[in-house]
């Protein structure tokens, strides 16, 4: 479904070129929920923006559903991006539009008819549990409800892939779990491939089967989440696990741990 080969990305700064990603290789299966974990500045957000071509890599390739999107331009790239939905940490909702308007927006841009848009919006809001919030504005919603609108908007055009960039970081633990359970339900019902960018070990443990650890723009470990927890190989993974274990409460229940 997603194959990344020898991906490199750098940025020009006043002090010269700075490398953000180096020799990234990843393979993510169709229908998988795959996690990418790393501390702030490790390259997570740059990687996810390369996966949907919001960033142009310096070299290497990103293949999504059999299409090398690093080679696409213009209309072909715009059409390919419709197959890749994205949800964000800070929701990025249009405050002047209702829930209906926010979810309908990408469909209108894509040229869907009013009838198609209406049917699709109603269906997707039912899926995310917001059918009763159709005419409500974002300012009237809780953080969890706002993120559900963000997820609905990302799913509106029926993508093959859903990218999640720290989508639960701004939420409390209880709301985080409800959003993760929603993503699992969406994954089951739609067989949607989901890529989760996170710095929370609990998110990986709760929802992902496989994950990669990124540090300094490089993938330093890649494999089953169970292995990351119980047999970490890289120093970065070991650090995440040690801090995660340190923050267990007196009853042994793990808390979500945030590394910034």
GROMACS .gro file of C-alpha atoms in nm:
model
  260
    1UNK     CA    1   0.000   0.000   0.000
    2UNK     CA    2   0.269   0.251   0.105
    3UNK     CA    3   0.631   0.193   0.005
    4UNK     CA    4   0.898   0.451   0.088
    5UNK     CA    5   1.243   0.402  -0.065
    6UNK     CA    6   1.564   0.593   0.013
    7UNK     CA    7   1.371   0.911   0.099
    8UNK     CA    8   1.576   1.223   0.173
    9UNK     CA    9   1.465   1.574   0.259
   10UNK     CA   10   1.665   1.883   0.359
   11UNK     CA   11   1.596   2.250   0.417
   12UNK     CA   12   1.805   2.554   0.330
   13UNK     CA   13   1.882   2.773   0.631
   14UNK     CA   14   2.093   3.079   0.695
   15UNK     CA   15   2.369   2.850   0.818
   16UNK     CA   16   2.346   2.613   0.523
   17UNK     CA   17   2.151   2.301   0.434
   18UNK     CA   18   1.995   2.103   0.721
   19UNK     CA   19   1.898   1.740   0.672
   20UNK     CA   20   1.549   1.653   0.797
   21UNK     CA   21   1.514   1.297   0.661
   22UNK     CA   22   1.791   1.056   0.566
   23UNK     CA   23   1.753   0.729   0.375
   24UNK     CA   24   1.400   0.652   0.495
   25UNK     CA   25   1.273   0.307   0.395
   26UNK     CA   26   0.927   0.190   0.502
   27UNK     CA   27   0.669  -0.063   0.387
   28UNK     CA   28   0.312  -0.036   0.519
   29UNK     CA   29   0.052  -0.297   0.427
   30UNK     CA   30  -0.298  -0.223   0.303
   31UNK     CA   31  -0.547  -0.206   0.591
   32UNK     CA   32  -0.271  -0.171   0.852
   33UNK     CA   33  -0.258   0.081   1.137
   34UNK     CA   34   0.110   0.173   1.142
   35UNK     CA   35   0.276   0.395   1.400
   36UNK     CA   36   0.574   0.629   1.366
   37UNK     CA   37   0.711   0.750   1.698
   38UNK     CA   38   0.981   0.999   1.781
   39UNK     CA   39   1.062   1.298   1.999
   40UNK     CA   40   1.006   1.658   1.890
   41UNK     CA   41   1.233   1.748   1.599
   42UNK     CA   42   1.301   1.387   1.502
   43UNK     CA   43   1.149   1.430   1.155
   44UNK     CA   44   0.800   1.285   1.210
   45UNK     CA   45   0.600   1.575   1.065
   46UNK     CA   46   0.837   1.616   0.770
   47UNK     CA   47   0.796   1.248   0.690
   48UNK     CA   48   0.418   1.258   0.698
   49UNK     CA   49   0.415   1.570   0.479
   50UNK     CA   50   0.632   1.383   0.228
   51UNK     CA   51   0.384   1.095   0.230
   52UNK     CA   52   0.111   1.323   0.091
   53UNK     CA   53   0.351   1.544  -0.109
   54UNK     CA   54   0.287   1.859   0.089
   55UNK     CA   55   0.666   1.849   0.100
   56UNK     CA   56   0.874   1.761  -0.205
   57UNK     CA   57   1.154   1.515  -0.116
   58UNK     CA   58   1.506   1.585  -0.239
   59UNK     CA   59   1.538   1.225  -0.357
   60UNK     CA   60   1.384   0.883  -0.316
   61UNK     CA   61   1.027   0.774  -0.379
   62UNK     CA   62   0.689   0.742  -0.208
   63UNK     CA   63   0.450   0.489  -0.362
   64UNK     CA   64   0.086   0.490  -0.250
   65UNK     CA   65  -0.151   0.221  -0.380
   66UNK     CA   66   0.082   0.145  -0.669
   67UNK     CA   67   0.136   0.508  -0.773
   68UNK     CA   68   0.470   0.683  -0.730
   69UNK     CA   69   0.339   1.018  -0.606
   70UNK     CA   70   0.686   1.175  -0.602
   71UNK     CA   71   0.669   1.182  -0.983
   72UNK     CA   72   0.326   1.347  -1.009
   73UNK     CA   73   0.256   1.712  -1.087
   74UNK     CA   74  -0.042   1.940  -1.139
   75UNK     CA   75  -0.380   1.775  -1.181
   76UNK     CA   76  -0.243   1.423  -1.135
   77UNK     CA   77  -0.094   1.519  -0.799
   78UNK     CA   78  -0.416   1.691  -0.686
   79UNK     CA   79  -0.617   1.380  -0.774
   80UNK     CA   80  -0.370   1.155  -0.593
   81UNK     CA   81  -0.391   1.372  -0.280
   82UNK     CA   82  -0.767   1.315  -0.264
   83UNK     CA   83  -0.689   0.951  -0.191
   84UNK     CA   84  -0.483   1.055   0.112
   85UNK     CA   85  -0.681   1.202   0.403
   86UNK     CA   86  -0.510   1.386   0.689
   87UNK     CA   87  -0.604   1.479   1.044
   88UNK     CA   88  -0.412   1.729   1.256
   89UNK     CA   89  -0.328   1.797   1.619
   90UNK     CA   90  -0.499   2.137   1.624
   91UNK     CA   91  -0.806   2.027   1.422
   92UNK     CA   92  -0.770   2.303   1.154
   93UNK     CA   93  -1.147   2.350   1.128
   94UNK     CA   94  -1.314   2.642   0.952
   95UNK     CA   95  -1.464   2.836   1.244
   96UNK     CA   96  -1.714   3.025   1.026
   97UNK     CA   97  -1.864   2.702   0.890
   98UNK     CA   98  -2.089   2.451   1.063
   99UNK     CA   99  -1.995   2.087   1.112
  100UNK     CA  100  -2.180   2.013   0.787
  101UNK     CA  101  -1.992   2.292   0.609
  102UNK     CA  102  -1.653   2.170   0.731
  103UNK     CA  103  -1.709   1.813   0.616
  104UNK     CA  104  -1.871   1.923   0.288
  105UNK     CA  105  -1.590   2.165   0.201
  106UNK     CA  106  -1.345   1.916   0.040
  107UNK     CA  107  -1.631   1.754  -0.151
  108UNK     CA  108  -1.738   2.086  -0.299
  109UNK     CA  109  -1.379   2.165  -0.394
  110UNK     CA  110  -1.357   1.823  -0.562
  111UNK     CA  111  -1.671   1.898  -0.767
  112UNK     CA  112  -1.922   1.665  -0.602
  113UNK     CA  113  -2.286   1.750  -0.667
  114UNK     CA  114  -2.505   1.891  -0.387
  115UNK     CA  115  -2.691   1.562  -0.361
  116UNK     CA  116  -2.372   1.356  -0.350
  117UNK     CA  117  -2.225   1.593  -0.093
  118UNK     CA  118  -2.536   1.581   0.126
  119UNK     CA  119  -2.549   1.201   0.124
  120UNK     CA  120  -2.177   1.162   0.188
  121UNK     CA  121  -2.171   1.414   0.475
  122UNK     CA  122  -2.468   1.250   0.648
  123UNK     CA  123  -2.312   0.903   0.613
  124UNK     CA  124  -1.970   1.006   0.743
  125UNK     CA  125  -2.109   1.206   1.037
  126UNK     CA  126  -2.307   0.901   1.140
  127UNK     CA  127  -1.988   0.695   1.125
  128UNK     CA  128  -1.802   0.934   1.358
  129UNK     CA  129  -2.099   0.976   1.593
  130UNK     CA  130  -2.186   1.339   1.517
  131UNK     CA  131  -2.517   1.314   1.333
  132UNK     CA  132  -2.676   1.542   1.593
  133UNK     CA  133  -2.412   1.816   1.544
  134UNK     CA  134  -2.485   1.888   1.180
  135UNK     CA  135  -2.560   2.260   1.221
  136UNK     CA  136  -2.329   2.330   1.515
  137UNK     CA  137  -2.021   2.552   1.485
  138UNK     CA  138  -1.672   2.439   1.599
  139UNK     CA  139  -1.672   2.686   1.890
  140UNK     CA  140  -1.965   2.493   2.038
  141UNK     CA  141  -1.781   2.158   2.033
  142UNK     CA  142  -1.549   1.984   2.277
  143UNK     CA  143  -1.193   1.894   2.174
  144UNK     CA  144  -1.291   1.535   2.107
  145UNK     CA  145  -1.588   1.640   1.896
  146UNK     CA  146  -1.368   1.879   1.697
  147UNK     CA  147  -1.128   1.596   1.623
  148UNK     CA  148  -1.419   1.378   1.510
  149UNK     CA  149  -1.514   1.654   1.266
  150UNK     CA  150  -1.153   1.659   1.147
  151UNK     CA  151  -1.164   1.284   1.094
  152UNK     CA  152  -1.496   1.310   0.910
  153UNK     CA  153  -1.356   1.580   0.683
  154UNK     CA  154  -1.048   1.366   0.610
  155UNK     CA  155  -1.273   1.071   0.520
  156UNK     CA  156  -1.519   1.269   0.309
  157UNK     CA  157  -1.356   1.201  -0.027
  158UNK     CA  158  -1.323   0.827   0.053
  159UNK     CA  159  -0.942   0.810   0.073
  160UNK     CA  160  -0.732   0.493   0.060
  161UNK     CA  161  -0.496   0.623   0.329
  162UNK     CA  162  -0.550   0.828   0.645
  163UNK     CA  163  -0.253   1.016   0.790
  164UNK     CA  164  -0.273   1.126   1.153
  165UNK     CA  165  -0.023   1.392   1.264
  166UNK     CA  166  -0.026   1.391   1.647
  167UNK     CA  167  -0.407   1.383   1.629
  168UNK     CA  168  -0.456   1.297   1.998
  169UNK     CA  169  -0.182   1.516   2.151
  170UNK     CA  170  -0.417   1.801   2.239
  171UNK     CA  171  -0.674   1.570   2.403
  172UNK     CA  172  -0.712   1.437   2.756
  173UNK     CA  173  -0.646   1.062   2.809
  174UNK     CA  174  -1.014   0.956   2.812
  175UNK     CA  175  -1.088   1.147   2.491
  176UNK     CA  176  -0.768   1.011   2.337
  177UNK     CA  177  -0.889   0.654   2.388
  178UNK     CA  178  -1.229   0.732   2.235
  179UNK     CA  179  -1.059   0.876   1.926
  180UNK     CA  180  -0.827   0.575   1.899
  181UNK     CA  181  -1.124   0.340   1.924
  182UNK     CA  182  -1.299   0.540   1.652
  183UNK     CA  183  -0.993   0.504   1.428
  184UNK     CA  184  -0.992   0.128   1.491
  185UNK     CA  185  -1.360   0.111   1.398
  186UNK     CA  186  -1.296   0.309   1.079
  187UNK     CA  187  -1.005   0.081   0.998
  188UNK     CA  188  -1.226  -0.228   1.037
  189UNK     CA  189  -1.527  -0.095   0.850
  190UNK     CA  190  -1.345   0.072   0.561
  191UNK     CA  191  -1.026  -0.138   0.549
  192UNK     CA  192  -0.845   0.196   0.553
  193UNK     CA  193  -0.468   0.213   0.586
  194UNK     CA  194  -0.382   0.447   0.876
  195UNK     CA  195  -0.044   0.599   0.954
  196UNK     CA  196  -0.017   0.747   1.304
  197UNK     CA  197   0.254   0.998   1.390
  198UNK     CA  198   0.291   1.021   1.767
  199UNK     CA  199   0.525   1.071   2.062
  200UNK     CA  200   0.301   0.868   2.295
  201UNK     CA  201   0.391   0.504   2.358
  202UNK     CA  202   0.041   0.437   2.485
  203UNK     CA  203  -0.102   0.529   2.145
  204UNK     CA  204   0.120   0.267   1.979
  205UNK     CA  205   0.029   0.002   2.234
  206UNK     CA  206  -0.343   0.072   2.205
  207UNK     CA  207  -0.390   0.074   1.829
  208UNK     CA  208  -0.083  -0.028   1.624
  209UNK     CA  209   0.056  -0.370   1.533
  210UNK     CA  210   0.376  -0.241   1.374
  211UNK     CA  211   0.570   0.080   1.421
  212UNK     CA  212   0.890   0.262   1.331
  213UNK     CA  213   1.107   0.474   1.559
  214UNK     CA  214   1.256   0.789   1.405
  215UNK     CA  215   1.544   0.988   1.550
  216UNK     CA  216   1.755   1.257   1.384
  217UNK     CA  217   1.574   1.207   1.056
  218UNK     CA  218   1.655   0.835   1.041
  219UNK     CA  219   1.452   0.522   1.109
  220UNK     CA  220   1.643   0.360   1.396
  221UNK     CA  221   1.403   0.071   1.459
  222UNK     CA  222   1.112  -0.084   1.272
  223UNK     CA  223   0.898  -0.382   1.369
  224UNK     CA  224   0.612  -0.516   1.581
  225UNK     CA  225   0.495  -0.286   1.862
  226UNK     CA  226   0.530  -0.578   2.105
  227UNK     CA  227   0.900  -0.594   2.023
  228UNK     CA  228   0.941  -0.219   2.082
  229UNK     CA  229   0.793  -0.260   2.430
  230UNK     CA  230   0.959  -0.580   2.543
  231UNK     CA  231   1.275  -0.611   2.330
  232UNK     CA  232   1.371  -0.262   2.212
  233UNK     CA  233   1.694  -0.255   2.016
  234UNK     CA  234   1.765   0.114   1.957
  235UNK     CA  235   1.862   0.355   2.233
  236UNK     CA  236   1.573   0.580   2.131
  237UNK     CA  237   1.316   0.302   2.172
  238UNK     CA  238   1.469   0.205   2.505
  239UNK     CA  239   1.437   0.564   2.626
  240UNK     CA  240   1.070   0.581   2.526
  241UNK     CA  241   0.996   0.251   2.702
  242UNK     CA  242   1.187   0.348   3.018
  243UNK     CA  243   1.004   0.678   3.051
  244UNK     CA  244   0.673   0.508   2.976
  245UNK     CA  245   0.734   0.254   3.252
  246UNK     CA  246   0.845   0.526   3.494
  247UNK     CA  247   0.507   0.697   3.465
  248UNK     CA  248   0.300   0.396   3.565
  249UNK     CA  249   0.073   0.475   3.855
  250UNK     CA  250   0.063   0.286   4.186
  251UNK     CA  251  -0.193   0.038   4.051
  252UNK     CA  252   0.022  -0.051   3.754
  253UNK     CA  253  -0.205   0.114   3.498
  254UNK     CA  254  -0.002   0.277   3.225
  255UNK     CA  255  -0.050   0.645   3.157
  256UNK     CA  256   0.011   0.811   2.824
  257UNK     CA  257   0.360   0.959   2.828
  258UNK     CA  258   0.449   1.263   2.623
  259UNK     CA  259   0.807   1.339   2.522
  260UNK     CA  260   0.858   1.690   2.393
   0.00000   0.00000   0.00000
